[in-house]
């Protein structure tokens, strides 16, 4: 007798149909890198489910003007826009939409095309306007009906307007989401400038004052200061107290005395002091020159921060949000409130739009009332954690002010070098010193450990490490198993009470983000990753790949044949570029050369092929702002956990660490950073292939296939629940709260 079949409780999006529905997408307010990726995802997901999708050009102005500003989109019309910055459908400020007459005209233009689903990509002002439009919708239709502008049938069939928002803002100034579309790309522009400035500043022993965007929100200033190890930062949510001028000059002088050849000061354009007086770059420059005599220069980045191609993070974020937005529209009922698609941890969630807007407005109110701690709390846990980490790392105390600790902590890197390792080491060392510990650096991983390559490392020893690529401590892939006795002897010799290991199974968050070509060309790209297909998958999603081959999804010759035929048909249209990614260990027989030759032969006469094996270039170069910031915060959290654990385990002058939770891995699980005992991870790990048995990112693969026009199944069980902003407040002292 066969076992009863397990009931499939998954919610599949195939059960959601867009037939008979029309969706319009518009971008409004200031442009942000990644908006085009969101537009592309909305268009392709909408068409995929059978809906008609329309572009509304020039934002709300185009909705009011109508005519050619509202055009039906096709699959091919969003090809090759993923890597383009700004917004190709245009954005404009619209005074007319702020009036009822303007919104009445906009409603007429939408009804004429039976558009009742609106996807708005913009800031809080744009989203607030969309919600007002939705609330007035039935009244606007009644007025149009009374004027004879529309028929009773048109009023009945278009009776409800559904709104879903996505936040496009480089300032990351919208409450309810960890990141807004465009923020990561803006950080890339800032850090590129800072890295370039550092070389000239070091040559001449200069001080640079950089102004970044952020009239009402200091996220860009705060995170870029963390990512580059700035000496001082000014932003609206944390005005300096009286006497800051003297304190800043004293710190700059001390840093220069420590043989630091450059000083970086970052200023948000909305920076103020505790009396609401603006703090300008020129004022800071004059102050430094007058008090210290340092050669000081001012650089105002301006709209450079909005420019350039979107980062891989913004492309993926916007693509995920765009797909989620369409799902939300398909599931909406007349009573469903307008929602905004947000990012919490590594998950896309839906939140009531007006809850987010109201909390964002509460931030401004708190700042107007000089309740700055409340403003920081309202900004959300990501902002709070950035600020607390900055305070830890940048407020260096005199030795006499440090707490007394008898603990020694060692830091080492293991496995392959990865961008962000040095930022993590710097953070660990400085937080450890702040906690009162004696910090030790181990060179060359476990090999250096058993050979005794251990030395004390001081605060100034890690200056300037944040932006350095690779591993300055050195790292080797030697495993500790054969040398445990010698390692134990070294730990006893140096009285090491805790060990922070940065590395593990080789990981790397760098990939060439796009391969653009001309005249119907297909690129075959091999990525690193061992047996883990993460790099290939998210790289494929970021670059708009047609196919991605990974170890976790076995392939056979029929799959290859289907992929080639699919791409050949696609290239017979107006689409002129194809991209195929292959993880280096996806299949021992279907090599990169084999796939290249197969596509070259089968595509003869339709397209030609090029191949590229990225190799170790993926590990090279300076770390991204995300890697610098993430490494910094993770290491700080890890050292704080070590301090807490050592204190709890300290008895009779010794640390007793016998329980399984005294050796933990710190990593992100869904929405939070979690310390998980290594002993528990044994059950969840495929050690032969050095990958987890369950990979969260595999849920992104159907999304990638859908956007490449493959018919596939997509589990949307995690979607559909409208949540509330308050759920994401971090609990005081909770060690597993998200970064």
XYZ file of C-alpha atoms in Angstrom:
739
model
C 0.000 0.000 0.000
C 1.482 3.341 -0.995
C 1.954 6.070 1.549
C -0.610 8.870 1.490
C 0.480 11.867 -0.548
C 1.595 14.865 1.421
C -0.715 17.794 0.813
C 0.979 20.638 -1.059
C 0.340 23.738 1.058
C 2.377 26.054 -1.124
C 0.677 29.055 -2.683
C 1.632 29.114 -6.359
C 1.338 32.253 -8.423
C 0.042 30.229 -11.388
C -3.311 30.418 -9.611
C -3.246 34.216 -9.973
C -4.365 35.506 -13.365
C -3.995 38.967 -14.845
C -6.313 38.334 -17.797
C -8.714 41.225 -18.274
C -6.657 43.504 -16.026
C -4.604 46.551 -16.954
C -1.587 47.728 -14.950
C 0.149 51.076 -15.349
C 3.609 51.889 -14.029
C 5.055 55.355 -13.462
C 8.125 56.920 -11.857
C 7.731 60.161 -9.952
C 9.843 62.641 -8.002
C 13.637 62.514 -8.022
C 15.181 59.802 -10.157
C 17.126 56.936 -8.585
C 19.332 54.201 -10.029
C 17.362 50.958 -10.182
C 14.033 52.503 -11.155
C 14.381 50.971 -14.628
C 14.890 47.517 -13.141
C 11.629 47.969 -11.215
C 9.795 49.135 -14.351
C 11.165 46.154 -16.281
C 10.036 43.700 -13.606
C 6.514 45.173 -13.442
C 6.143 45.072 -17.230
C 7.422 41.531 -17.687
C 5.635 40.057 -14.677
C 2.404 41.779 -15.722
C 2.623 40.497 -19.292
C 3.640 37.042 -18.005
C 0.386 36.690 -16.022
C -1.712 37.875 -18.948
C -2.360 41.498 -18.011
C -2.006 44.554 -20.231
C 0.764 46.814 -18.962
C 1.106 50.514 -19.720
C 3.941 53.003 -19.325
C 2.949 56.403 -17.973
C 5.684 58.718 -19.208
C 6.746 61.796 -17.210
C 5.138 60.698 -13.950
C 1.904 62.304 -12.778
C 2.267 65.004 -15.434
C 1.944 62.323 -18.088
C -1.095 60.874 -16.320
C -2.776 64.291 -16.348
C -1.794 65.104 -19.943
C -2.718 61.635 -21.258
C -2.414 60.977 -24.984
C 0.912 59.483 -26.057
C 2.176 59.704 -22.478
C 0.213 56.531 -21.698
C 1.453 53.742 -23.960
C 1.081 49.988 -23.862
C 4.363 48.227 -23.059
C 5.691 45.102 -24.750
C 8.159 42.484 -23.529
C 10.863 43.800 -25.857
C 10.294 47.452 -24.887
C 12.057 46.897 -21.548
C 14.991 44.955 -22.980
C 18.466 46.304 -22.132
C 17.137 48.858 -19.630
C 18.265 46.934 -16.522
C 21.746 48.485 -16.508
C 20.610 52.028 -17.354
C 20.578 54.622 -14.568
C 17.776 57.108 -13.920
C 14.350 56.345 -15.383
C 13.792 55.875 -19.110
C 10.049 56.591 -18.846
C 10.754 59.987 -17.338
C 9.801 61.724 -14.117
C 8.430 65.209 -13.527
C 7.043 67.390 -10.764
C 3.349 68.015 -11.380
C 1.444 70.928 -9.861
C -1.729 69.968 -11.729
C -2.003 66.595 -9.950
C -2.107 68.430 -6.614
C -5.461 69.910 -7.636
C -8.738 68.012 -7.850
C -9.176 69.191 -11.445
C -5.849 67.623 -12.359
C -6.700 64.339 -10.640
C -10.093 64.346 -12.390
C -8.366 64.564 -15.769
C -5.914 61.824 -14.739
C -8.823 59.565 -13.740
C -10.469 60.112 -17.119
C -7.253 59.196 -18.939
C -6.933 55.957 -16.944
C -10.592 54.957 -17.355
C -10.328 55.414 -21.124
C -7.731 52.629 -21.126
C -9.442 50.576 -18.372
C -6.448 50.998 -16.070
C -7.412 50.223 -12.463
C -4.045 48.983 -11.166
C -1.330 51.525 -10.568
C 2.293 50.855 -9.633
C 4.007 54.026 -8.424
C 7.800 54.231 -8.001
C 8.851 57.323 -6.082
C 9.288 58.976 -2.695
C 6.842 59.620 0.134
C 5.306 62.645 -1.619
C 4.594 60.638 -4.778
C 3.138 57.751 -2.785
C 0.987 60.042 -0.635
C -0.424 61.573 -3.823
C -1.228 58.100 -5.146
C -3.092 57.202 -1.953
C -5.152 60.408 -2.115
C -5.985 59.584 -5.745
C -7.191 56.145 -4.660
C -9.329 57.563 -1.844
C -10.961 60.054 -4.231
C -11.417 57.529 -7.039
C -15.113 56.744 -6.597
C -15.944 60.452 -6.221
C -13.918 61.294 -9.325
C -15.782 58.634 -11.330
C -19.143 59.976 -10.109
C -18.155 63.459 -11.243
C -16.992 62.182 -14.638
C -20.260 60.254 -15.000
C -22.349 63.331 -14.150
C -20.445 65.362 -16.740
C -21.065 62.678 -19.344
C -17.329 62.080 -19.799
C -17.699 58.330 -19.133
C -20.516 55.796 -19.407
C -22.210 53.962 -16.536
C -20.594 50.739 -17.766
C -17.130 52.362 -17.659
C -17.801 53.634 -14.138
C -18.950 50.175 -13.012
C -16.099 48.197 -14.609
C -13.464 50.608 -13.268
C -15.035 51.133 -9.841
C -11.942 50.373 -7.718
C -8.391 51.660 -8.094
C -5.599 49.525 -6.633
C -2.296 51.144 -5.678
C 1.060 49.535 -4.914
C 4.135 51.640 -4.225
C 7.874 51.044 -4.463
C 10.194 53.554 -2.858
C 12.759 55.032 -5.217
C 14.960 57.425 -3.259
C 18.729 57.616 -2.959
C 18.395 59.122 0.548
C 16.866 55.956 2.107
C 14.490 58.310 3.926
C 11.303 56.197 3.934
C 10.279 54.352 7.096
C 9.302 50.683 6.894
C 12.042 49.438 4.589
C 15.701 48.667 5.259
C 16.750 49.973 1.840
C 15.113 52.062 -0.869
C 15.819 51.717 -4.584
C 18.884 53.773 -5.511
C 20.530 54.054 -2.092
C 23.188 51.399 -2.654
C 24.136 52.866 -6.044
C 24.455 56.335 -4.513
C 26.776 54.866 -1.869
C 28.874 53.368 -4.695
C 29.259 56.838 -6.249
C 30.247 58.376 -2.896
C 32.779 55.670 -2.045
C 34.295 55.817 -5.542
C 34.948 59.531 -4.978
C 36.274 58.984 -1.442
C 38.657 56.250 -2.616
C 39.921 58.509 -5.394
C 40.342 61.452 -3.026
C 42.251 59.366 -0.485
C 45.212 58.908 -2.817
C 45.667 62.625 -3.453
C 44.943 63.512 0.190
C 47.646 61.114 1.401
C 50.123 62.521 -1.084
C 49.762 66.049 0.296
C 48.590 65.460 3.894
C 45.240 67.100 3.260
C 41.870 67.289 4.946
C 38.841 66.798 2.695
C 35.302 67.904 3.528
C 32.739 66.048 1.406
C 29.111 67.102 1.135
C 26.682 64.310 0.265
C 22.940 64.388 -0.351
C 20.493 64.091 2.527
C 18.525 67.266 3.207
C 16.330 65.567 5.824
C 17.962 62.143 6.240
C 21.557 61.339 7.121
C 21.689 57.734 5.913
C 24.104 58.380 3.034
C 26.420 60.449 5.224
C 26.374 57.962 8.110
C 26.916 54.807 6.064
C 29.559 56.341 3.794
C 31.390 57.522 6.939
C 31.296 53.946 8.248
C 32.376 52.546 4.887
C 35.409 54.814 4.490
C 36.427 55.240 8.138
C 35.777 58.990 8.135
C 37.161 61.072 10.997
C 33.920 62.978 11.554
C 30.377 63.029 10.162
C 27.526 65.540 10.360
C 23.899 64.689 9.589
C 20.436 65.980 10.597
C 19.437 63.227 13.048
C 22.494 63.686 15.295
C 23.377 67.366 15.703
C 26.662 67.846 17.578
C 26.536 69.393 21.034
C 27.973 72.793 21.923
C 31.743 72.744 21.768
C 31.873 70.370 18.807
C 34.271 72.641 16.948
C 36.956 72.199 19.591
C 36.307 68.451 19.919
C 36.533 67.871 16.168
C 39.741 69.855 15.804
C 41.271 67.983 18.728
C 40.434 64.629 17.126
C 41.818 65.708 13.739
C 45.002 66.888 15.442
C 45.379 63.587 17.336
C 44.893 61.586 14.150
C 47.510 63.625 12.338
C 49.880 63.166 15.300
C 49.351 59.388 14.940
C 50.890 59.747 11.461
C 47.549 59.607 9.659
C 48.233 61.581 6.493
C 44.655 62.462 5.601
C 41.412 63.418 7.274
C 37.961 62.823 5.823
C 34.934 64.761 7.097
C 31.528 63.908 5.621
C 28.633 66.377 5.786
C 25.010 65.742 4.817
C 23.518 68.727 2.986
C 20.918 69.050 5.776
C 23.415 68.933 8.673
C 22.576 71.205 11.611
C 23.893 71.926 15.103
C 21.838 71.575 18.295
C 20.435 75.092 17.750
C 19.156 74.247 14.228
C 21.918 76.317 12.667
C 23.162 74.833 9.360
C 26.645 73.282 9.318
C 28.143 73.878 5.884
C 31.299 72.431 4.279
C 32.782 75.911 3.912
C 32.253 76.641 7.612
C 34.054 73.414 8.522
C 36.896 74.175 6.119
C 37.395 77.673 7.557
C 37.318 76.214 11.072
C 40.014 73.608 10.327
C 42.244 76.082 8.507
C 41.890 78.714 11.225
C 42.422 76.385 14.213
C 44.846 73.792 12.810
C 46.365 75.266 9.679
C 45.688 72.051 7.741
C 45.486 72.179 3.930
C 41.722 71.646 3.554
C 39.597 71.175 0.428
C 35.818 70.964 -0.104
C 34.136 68.569 -2.537
C 30.381 68.755 -3.147
C 29.202 65.583 -4.884
C 25.748 66.829 -5.899
C 23.918 64.941 -8.648
C 26.888 62.648 -9.262
C 25.254 60.517 -6.554
C 22.185 59.992 -8.751
C 24.223 59.090 -11.817
C 25.875 56.006 -13.245
C 24.654 52.466 -13.629
C 22.699 50.852 -10.787
C 24.582 48.472 -8.522
C 23.867 44.735 -8.503
C 22.067 45.199 -5.168
C 19.710 47.849 -6.586
C 18.968 45.784 -9.684
C 18.054 42.746 -7.588
C 16.126 44.784 -5.014
C 14.120 46.581 -7.700
C 13.442 43.361 -9.645
C 12.164 41.583 -6.530
C 10.030 44.580 -5.583
C 8.577 44.860 -9.086
C 7.492 41.219 -9.137
C 6.043 41.508 -5.618
C 4.148 44.651 -6.646
C 2.394 42.817 -9.483
C 1.496 39.943 -7.144
C 0.024 42.472 -4.698
C -2.081 44.046 -7.463
C -3.349 40.653 -8.610
C -4.409 39.750 -5.068
C -5.968 43.138 -4.232
C -9.683 43.463 -3.518
C -11.749 46.687 -3.409
C -11.158 46.900 0.347
C -7.403 46.340 0.222
C -5.530 49.462 1.396
C -2.746 50.892 -0.737
C 0.496 49.121 0.137
C 4.186 49.637 -0.353
C 6.634 46.821 -1.107
C 9.553 46.929 1.328
C 12.753 45.059 2.150
C 13.181 43.682 5.678
C 16.314 41.595 6.179
C 16.489 39.612 2.955
C 12.722 39.384 2.448
C 10.272 41.432 0.404
C 7.203 42.363 2.461
C 4.056 44.432 2.004
C 3.211 47.245 4.396
C 0.264 49.691 4.490
C 1.444 52.695 2.527
C 0.013 55.334 4.854
C 1.478 53.703 7.979
C 4.917 54.118 6.419
C 4.184 57.675 5.287
C 2.890 58.659 8.726
C 5.966 57.250 10.448
C 8.194 59.089 7.953
C 6.337 62.305 8.781
C 6.776 61.588 12.504
C 10.549 61.610 11.940
C 10.365 65.142 10.553
C 8.111 66.206 13.432
C 10.523 64.756 16.028
C 13.438 66.590 14.405
C 11.494 69.867 14.329
C 10.850 69.415 18.065
C 14.551 68.585 18.664
C 13.679 65.051 19.800
C 16.614 63.604 17.911
C 16.815 60.257 19.742
C 13.156 59.677 18.825
C 13.938 60.574 15.213
C 16.727 57.978 15.107
C 14.441 55.332 16.639
C 11.684 56.104 14.134
C 14.146 55.785 11.244
C 14.235 52.055 11.994
C 16.631 49.392 13.176
C 18.996 49.609 10.201
C 19.643 53.308 10.864
C 19.923 52.713 14.619
C 22.467 49.928 14.163
C 24.556 52.007 11.769
C 24.627 54.861 14.271
C 25.483 52.694 17.281
C 28.306 51.023 15.307
C 29.663 54.408 14.225
C 29.671 55.612 17.825
C 31.534 52.476 18.894
C 34.233 52.788 16.251
C 34.757 56.511 16.025
C 34.637 57.699 19.624
C 38.099 56.596 20.668
C 38.607 56.737 24.422
C 41.814 57.394 26.307
C 43.387 54.275 27.834
C 42.455 55.537 31.311
C 38.771 55.701 30.305
C 38.549 52.136 28.944
C 36.783 49.483 31.036
C 39.076 46.962 32.715
C 39.088 43.522 31.107
C 41.407 40.578 31.589
C 40.290 38.930 28.339
C 42.486 38.367 25.275
C 40.743 38.041 21.897
C 42.393 36.832 18.671
C 41.187 37.596 15.123
C 42.085 35.604 12.002
C 40.959 35.197 8.414
C 40.426 31.774 6.853
C 39.545 30.378 3.432
C 39.728 32.432 0.256
C 40.161 36.216 0.531
C 36.887 38.111 0.223
C 36.130 41.802 -0.139
C 35.130 43.254 3.234
C 37.402 41.055 5.384
C 39.646 43.993 6.310
C 36.675 46.149 7.294
C 35.540 43.336 9.594
C 39.007 43.003 11.186
C 39.255 46.767 11.761
C 35.836 46.812 13.383
C 36.589 43.786 15.577
C 39.895 45.232 16.785
C 38.500 48.660 17.641
C 35.328 47.375 19.307
C 37.420 44.867 21.284
C 39.734 47.637 22.492
C 36.707 49.771 23.391
C 35.402 46.834 25.456
C 38.740 46.791 27.306
C 40.158 43.586 25.765
C 43.693 42.994 24.525
C 43.382 42.192 20.817
C 45.680 39.846 18.879
C 46.030 39.394 15.116
C 46.824 35.980 13.623
C 48.569 36.040 10.227
C 47.916 33.476 7.465
C 44.896 31.767 8.995
C 45.181 28.502 10.901
C 48.600 27.850 9.385
C 49.941 31.015 10.962
C 48.110 30.175 14.171
C 49.879 26.881 14.797
C 53.214 28.418 13.720
C 52.824 31.171 16.303
C 52.370 34.116 13.903
C 50.439 36.022 16.560
C 50.951 39.579 17.738
C 49.031 42.229 19.628
C 47.228 44.702 17.382
C 46.430 48.285 18.410
C 43.799 50.854 17.434
C 46.052 52.708 14.997
C 47.303 49.507 13.338
C 43.995 49.056 11.475
C 43.639 52.644 10.271
C 42.709 52.830 6.587
C 41.828 49.124 6.379
C 38.144 49.595 5.514
C 38.618 50.211 1.797
C 41.390 47.666 1.229
C 40.608 44.545 -0.824
C 41.783 41.025 -0.049
C 43.039 40.097 3.419
C 45.758 42.223 5.031
C 46.184 39.636 7.787
C 46.774 36.989 5.139
C 44.650 33.889 4.723
C 45.331 30.301 3.712
C 43.050 27.333 3.205
C 44.905 25.157 5.703
C 42.386 23.349 7.914
C 43.031 23.226 11.670
C 42.358 19.479 12.094
C 45.980 18.260 11.912
C 47.327 21.058 14.084
C 44.847 21.323 16.939
C 47.459 20.505 19.568
C 49.867 23.233 18.389
C 46.973 25.715 18.121
C 45.929 24.882 21.690
C 49.510 25.478 22.836
C 49.563 28.885 21.138
C 46.221 29.808 22.727
C 47.591 28.865 26.141
C 50.872 30.704 25.497
C 49.070 33.954 24.651
C 46.224 33.318 27.115
C 43.616 33.708 24.350
C 40.075 33.525 25.748
C 38.097 34.025 22.541
C 38.614 33.591 18.811
C 36.898 35.534 16.019
C 37.183 33.653 12.696
C 36.290 35.632 9.564
C 35.855 33.519 6.426
C 34.845 29.907 6.039
C 33.498 28.318 2.899
C 34.723 30.584 0.107
C 32.284 33.425 -0.458
C 32.511 36.511 -2.579
C 29.965 39.271 -3.251
C 31.568 40.616 -6.404
C 30.542 39.792 -9.966
C 30.703 41.553 -13.281
C 27.214 43.005 -13.375
C 26.444 43.069 -17.061
C 27.799 42.102 -20.437
C 26.385 44.385 -23.096
C 27.080 43.860 -26.746
C 25.842 44.821 -30.165
C 24.307 42.987 -33.102
C 22.732 39.862 -31.642
C 25.461 38.495 -29.479
C 25.237 35.904 -26.719
C 27.749 35.979 -23.865
C 28.634 32.752 -22.052
C 30.069 33.700 -18.633
C 31.612 31.348 -16.070
C 31.422 32.479 -12.450
C 33.123 31.271 -9.285
C 31.360 29.859 -6.240
C 32.557 26.270 -5.968
C 29.409 24.153 -5.789
C 27.310 27.091 -4.589
C 25.247 28.787 -7.287
C 24.541 31.992 -5.348
C 26.931 34.187 -7.343
C 25.677 32.898 -10.664
C 22.014 33.220 -9.673
C 22.015 36.719 -8.196
C 24.485 37.839 -10.855
C 22.064 36.525 -13.462
C 19.159 38.338 -11.826
C 21.170 41.570 -11.667
C 22.342 41.318 -15.285
C 19.097 40.051 -16.820
C 20.489 36.646 -17.784
C 18.517 34.320 -20.033
C 19.792 31.142 -18.384
C 21.898 30.325 -15.332
C 23.346 26.836 -14.808
C 24.122 25.852 -11.212
C 25.020 22.676 -9.302
C 21.876 22.851 -7.132
C 19.620 22.381 -10.191
C 20.913 19.420 -12.255
C 20.645 19.766 -16.026
C 20.542 17.296 -18.909
C 20.890 17.637 -22.675
C 17.142 18.272 -23.054
C 17.429 21.323 -20.787
C 20.313 22.641 -22.867
C 18.405 22.074 -26.080
C 15.358 23.882 -24.706
C 17.485 26.823 -23.532
C 19.164 27.183 -26.927
C 15.839 27.058 -28.781
C 14.303 29.573 -26.382
C 17.191 32.001 -26.855
C 17.242 31.531 -30.628
C 13.542 32.461 -30.896
C 14.089 35.439 -28.615
C 17.008 36.718 -30.698
C 14.844 36.669 -33.829
C 12.901 39.601 -32.315
C 14.237 43.080 -31.610
C 16.250 41.786 -28.633
C 19.946 41.822 -29.533
C 21.747 40.539 -26.471
C 21.744 37.207 -24.678
C 23.488 36.268 -21.454
C 24.162 32.755 -20.133
C 25.871 32.235 -16.777
C 27.450 28.979 -15.665
C 28.638 28.198 -12.147
C 32.145 26.704 -12.348
C 31.106 23.327 -10.871
C 27.548 23.027 -12.152
C 28.280 19.909 -14.222
C 31.545 18.083 -14.914
C 30.553 17.171 -18.485
C 28.672 20.265 -19.626
C 31.684 22.550 -19.375
C 31.810 26.223 -20.313
C 33.549 25.276 -23.582
C 30.856 22.685 -24.357
C 28.046 25.171 -23.742
C 29.845 27.827 -25.792
C 30.281 25.449 -28.743
C 26.659 24.258 -28.475
C 25.218 27.774 -28.516
C 27.618 28.838 -31.290
C 26.550 25.960 -33.521
C 22.821 26.076 -32.842
C 22.679 29.863 -33.082
C 24.537 30.024 -36.379
C 22.944 32.621 -38.626
C 20.937 34.157 -35.767
C 23.575 35.242 -33.251
C 27.263 34.830 -32.523
C 28.801 33.901 -29.158
C 31.520 35.143 -26.857
C 32.711 33.464 -23.671
C 34.425 34.820 -20.603
C 35.720 33.066 -17.488
C 35.714 35.708 -14.775
C 38.029 33.805 -12.420
C 39.698 35.572 -9.527
C 38.754 39.049 -10.752
C 35.585 38.416 -8.721
C 37.690 38.427 -5.543
C 39.793 41.410 -6.523
C 39.438 45.143 -6.255
C 38.172 47.371 -3.472
C 35.200 46.126 -1.438
C 31.758 47.534 -2.208
C 30.036 49.891 0.267
C 27.750 47.004 1.235
C 30.691 44.699 2.017
C 32.486 47.391 4.011
C 29.395 48.286 5.984
C 28.215 44.712 6.506
C 31.671 43.499 7.550
C 32.004 46.402 9.975
C 28.640 45.823 11.671
C 28.873 42.024 11.762
C 32.306 42.126 13.394
C 31.165 44.715 15.946
C 28.162 42.559 16.854
C 30.377 39.454 17.058
C 32.848 41.077 19.473
C 30.016 42.319 21.674
C 28.645 38.772 21.785
C 32.101 37.405 22.654
C 32.395 39.928 25.497
C 28.996 38.944 26.894
C 29.730 35.219 26.575
C 33.181 35.480 28.187
C 31.780 37.410 31.151
C 29.054 34.805 31.639
C 31.625 31.967 31.439
C 34.264 33.580 33.692
C 34.817 31.698 36.947
C 37.823 31.646 39.251
C 40.011 33.616 36.891
C 39.307 31.356 33.876
C 36.837 31.192 31.006
C 34.909 27.905 30.883
C 33.458 27.422 27.414
C 32.111 23.882 27.267
C 28.557 24.354 25.992
C 27.720 24.152 22.290
C 26.579 27.774 22.201
C 30.115 28.978 23.007
C 31.094 28.398 19.348
C 28.615 30.135 17.059
C 28.266 31.339 13.482
C 26.804 34.820 13.017
C 24.676 35.200 9.905
C 21.377 36.443 8.538
C 18.287 34.250 8.769
C 15.323 35.778 6.961
C 14.884 39.077 8.799
C 17.437 38.925 11.589
C 21.097 38.361 12.404
C 21.342 35.146 14.418
C 24.103 33.484 16.437
C 23.719 29.767 15.703
C 25.831 27.081 17.429
C 28.270 25.505 14.970
C 27.314 22.066 16.334
C 23.761 22.599 15.049
C 25.034 23.626 11.617
C 26.538 20.161 11.076
C 23.060 18.814 10.381
C 22.365 21.589 7.869
C 25.609 21.443 5.878
C 26.723 19.445 2.844
C 30.423 19.228 3.750
C 31.415 17.376 0.570
C 30.322 20.289 -1.592
C 30.770 22.960 1.099
C 27.259 24.381 0.845
C 24.152 24.506 3.059
C 21.597 21.770 2.424
C 18.898 24.423 2.087
C 19.621 27.645 0.205
C 17.231 30.564 0.728
C 18.215 32.226 -2.553
C 16.934 29.293 -4.628
C 13.523 30.969 -4.291
C 14.882 33.743 -6.511
C 15.524 31.409 -9.450
C 11.903 31.168 -10.641
C 11.759 34.968 -10.562
C 14.837 35.117 -12.802
C 13.299 32.588 -15.204
C 9.994 34.478 -15.370
C 11.778 37.707 -16.275
C 13.585 35.762 -19.032
C 10.179 34.540 -20.354
C 10.376 30.909 -19.239
C 7.233 29.151 -18.064
C 7.906 28.020 -14.519
C 6.355 27.435 -11.114
C 6.815 30.126 -8.471
C 6.115 29.565 -4.773
C 4.685 32.796 -3.331
C 3.800 31.397 0.088
C 5.850 34.122 1.779
C 3.906 36.823 -0.072
C 0.411 38.124 0.338
C 0.292 39.079 4.014
C -0.117 42.792 4.595
C 1.984 43.457 7.687
C 2.414 46.470 9.951
C 5.372 48.772 10.422
C 5.470 48.303 14.182
C 6.327 44.620 13.844
C 9.836 45.487 12.722
C 10.924 47.539 15.715
C 14.102 46.083 17.189
C 13.872 44.962 20.813
C 16.260 46.526 23.275
C 19.244 44.271 23.867
C 18.061 41.531 21.520
C 21.270 39.907 20.168
C 19.534 38.543 17.064
C 18.074 41.777 15.737
C 18.804 42.552 12.121
C 21.664 44.710 10.983
